[in-house]
Amino acid sequence: MPKGVAVLGGIEALRQFKIFADLEEEDFEAIGKISHVREFETAEKLTTEGAPADNLYLFLKGKAAVKVRGADGRQIQIDELGPGEMLGWAAVVEPHLYTASAWTTRRSEVIVVDGRHLRELCEQNKRVGYEVAKGIGEVISKRFGLAVGARGGPAIGKYGVDQLRQFKIFSELDVSDLDSIAQIALVQEFDTGEELTVEGAPAEQLFLFLKGRATVTVAGPDGAEVVIDELGPGELLGWGAVMEPHVYTASARTTEPCELFVVDGRELRELCETNKRIGYQVAKGIGEVMSRRFGHAVSGRAEEAVTGLGPADLRRFKIFAELDETELKSIAEISHVQEYETGEELTAEGAPADNLYLFVKGRAAVKVRSSEGRQVLIDELGPGEMLGWGAFMAPHVYTASAWTTEPSELVVVDGQRLRELGEANKHLGFQVARGVGEVISKRFGRVLAGKGEQALGGYAIDELHQFKIFSELDVAELEAIAGISHVQDFEAGQQLIAEGAAAHHLYLFLKGKAAVEVQLPEGDQILIDELGPGEMLGWAAFMPPHLYTASAWATEPSQLIVVDGERLRQLCDVNKHMGYQVAKGVGEVMSKRFGHAVGGHGITELHQFKIFAGLDVADLDAIGRISHIRDFDAGEELITEGGAADKLYLVLRGKVEVKVRSPEGRQILIDELGPGEMLGWGAVMEPHVHSASAWTAEPSELVVVNGDSLRELCEQNKRLGYQVVRGIGEVISKRFGRAFGERAELHEKDLRAFGGGERVIWDSGELQLTTRAVLIGMEGGSPEVLPLEAVYDVEVQGDSVVFHAHGGDVSSPPVDDPERLAALAADEMRRTRYARRRKDYYLGSG
């Protein structure tokens, strides 16, 4: 084994890192087997920018500086990492090249995880893969901007992922994709009047406006500059950097001081070729921008074909927006313009799709035949829209019938010849197919109108995107979900779901409202939420254990999309991308609305309580079902020392005083609790007896958790149980810190019984402190033994500790850390008294 390397013994060290926060016990063991702990001296190099990312580094101790190379070649520090932080996420995220260089700035102790083995583990175990990817995504999201600081311009870091997503071409990319793009970008400032692009010049850069404005001009037929557009924040310039023939189609100059995101065109094209997902999303985004703004760019270019139909006419249509002049001319040669009178039939449902229709003027109604045989209107088309995509897409049959509703003028494209063109010219074929796909995306749902259920139609795929769980899905995925869904009407008062029942369906609100209620432990139904359009009900159809966590009734006539839960789960199992996006969406909805299940206090508030800090939304949902919110007046008793601990209390607002009874019988204040703090851990920890009494000191609001149910949950779900018990241990550690000393040696204490066999917890040679007594004079062989039951107070005097005991004070010999000895002694003194009282309690009640 190399010098300075130690096998990673135990998994506790891994748990502190965000990327592993939600893993289970066996997952940690698997990761531990591919990891080791290594010490690095000051100034040792960990990663090299651009080098293969072989390892993931997790800092236990020490610090490291992270640097990137600027455009001028100098190294620029962009971050400093310390304990609990991570370096080298590229070991997991493609393309597996380090995005920065890093050196230790002091001696460091680091967990080194083998990247290749970690990726293999993530592939084999999708749960691990999901949790690790999610954790790394969150780390990248927080630190992303820094990783590209000062590449030739000011740091892009101040413009985080969310701001990068304002640009249409990046709106569908995930954080790892955005990170890749940031590596080839810089933020640059321009003065008023600076030229950005020159019409006809090679398109070397793509410009994205952060601040300022610019005018875009083209040369008119007479050579004069014609202003065709003005750009500002959130807009894009220079799509020729991505789209062939990679020549700027217009000139542009700034009209005020500007700050732009500048992306290297050649490197962006290479990135799109290497990563097809990025390539598709960027091309689609640019296509949509081109679609909206192209017409201006050909202002004054009178290149009409002999037929009267030229490239400019065709380019206004979405499916042709990304074709070049030559390709548009090819399509013009197989097209003609035709006029139609009102009421003329254009397409017949089920008939061979011979022609593609593009509306120049006029309107048409599109209908499909329902299962009852009647014609159902599903769409109305007008100028700029398309009809008859079956002419290009197999099986080349019209999926609906259409008639003009007013005099109309249409471009008619020969379907067979268009398909032949697409076969001969793959670029043309791809662009047309994608353009058709985007049109289908917007109008897809209507094609399903009336097929067996009330129409999902009438609600296009874009409307499905309003629902959080579907917001990140692509067209094909939404189409798959539409195939397992239907739209259903509900009357006011009709029950949608029943608490505890099997969760077969997921409901998405299109119209109307519903009330959501849960049953308290006492049996009362309480209203916890009201849902309306755009909201979701019944996430348990997707999340285990697939039982509804609440009941819901429509409060007015409502229209809902009903998704088959089992088939949705099957879809997500087959398509991991869909599964991840839907799970993330459901999780975010649960995150926002979970807290209503415990009285209007959201998941963020519950996470403030240490015992719940490590739980996920599903675990919190389970706890929410056994909890409720209760108001208490000042002076109400919450728990009684020695009494059965059947409830756990979490303080939302107000104050609580905690007291114990002294040997003389008087109440002594030992703690004061406020918002975010916990009371009554005996509800979870054996012997389930309160170790103190507590009263509200002012009007207070508390979450009350049923102790028996919480213990059952912890038994059934070991991961949840571990997180809760660990959280309680940390709370105990912090609140008894003075008694335990600075190291908070929880593992040396028997927190459950506060008793058990006698153990030595302090030994300085001459003095020993055990869990039952203080022994002074150990070196002489006949120590003075002072039982802790006889001690009622301790005090530090100089280097010694004075034990105030019944029968007289006893002073210790000088010790190195008298404060810690006093704290430990006071703690053990208190424990001894509690143990004796509990014994009396059980004997007296037995």
Short mmCIF file of C-alpha atoms in Angstrom, two decimals, residues 655-660 668-674 677-679 681 692-695 697 731-732 734-738 830 834:
data_model
loop_
_atom_site.label_atom_id
_atom_site.label_comp_id
_atom_site.label_asym_id
_atom_site.label_seq_id
_atom_site.Cartn_x
_atom_site.Cartn_y
_atom_site.Cartn_z
CA LYS A 655 -40.67 29.14 24.74
CA VAL A 656 -40.51 26.11 26.98
CA GLU A 657 -38.77 25.79 30.36
CA VAL A 658 -37.22 22.43 31.29
CA LYS A 659 -36.72 21.56 34.96
CA VAL A 660 -35.56 18.64 37.13
CA ILE A 668 -34.28 23.45 39.13
CA LEU A 669 -34.33 25.12 35.69
CA ILE A 670 -31.84 23.29 33.46
CA ASP A 671 -32.78 24.52 29.99
CA GLU A 672 -34.96 26.89 27.99
CA LEU A 673 -36.13 25.85 24.54
CA GLY A 674 -37.32 27.91 21.59
CA GLU A 677 -35.71 22.80 19.31
CA MET A 678 -36.99 19.45 20.50
CA LEU A 679 -38.44 18.11 23.74
CA TRP A 681 -36.70 12.35 23.22
CA ALA A 692 -37.33 16.13 33.14
CA SER A 693 -40.50 18.18 33.40
CA ALA A 694 -41.38 21.03 31.04
CA TRP A 695 -43.87 23.89 30.91
CA ALA A 697 -43.21 29.90 29.38
CA VAL A 731 -29.46 17.10 19.90
CA ILE A 732 -28.60 15.43 23.20
CA LYS A 734 -25.43 19.71 21.87
CA ARG A 735 -27.75 20.34 24.78
CA PHE A 736 -25.70 18.43 27.30
CA GLY A 737 -22.45 19.69 25.89
CA ARG A 738 -21.37 21.25 29.15
CA ARG A 830 -27.38 13.92 37.21
CA TYR A 834 -32.30 10.02 37.26
#
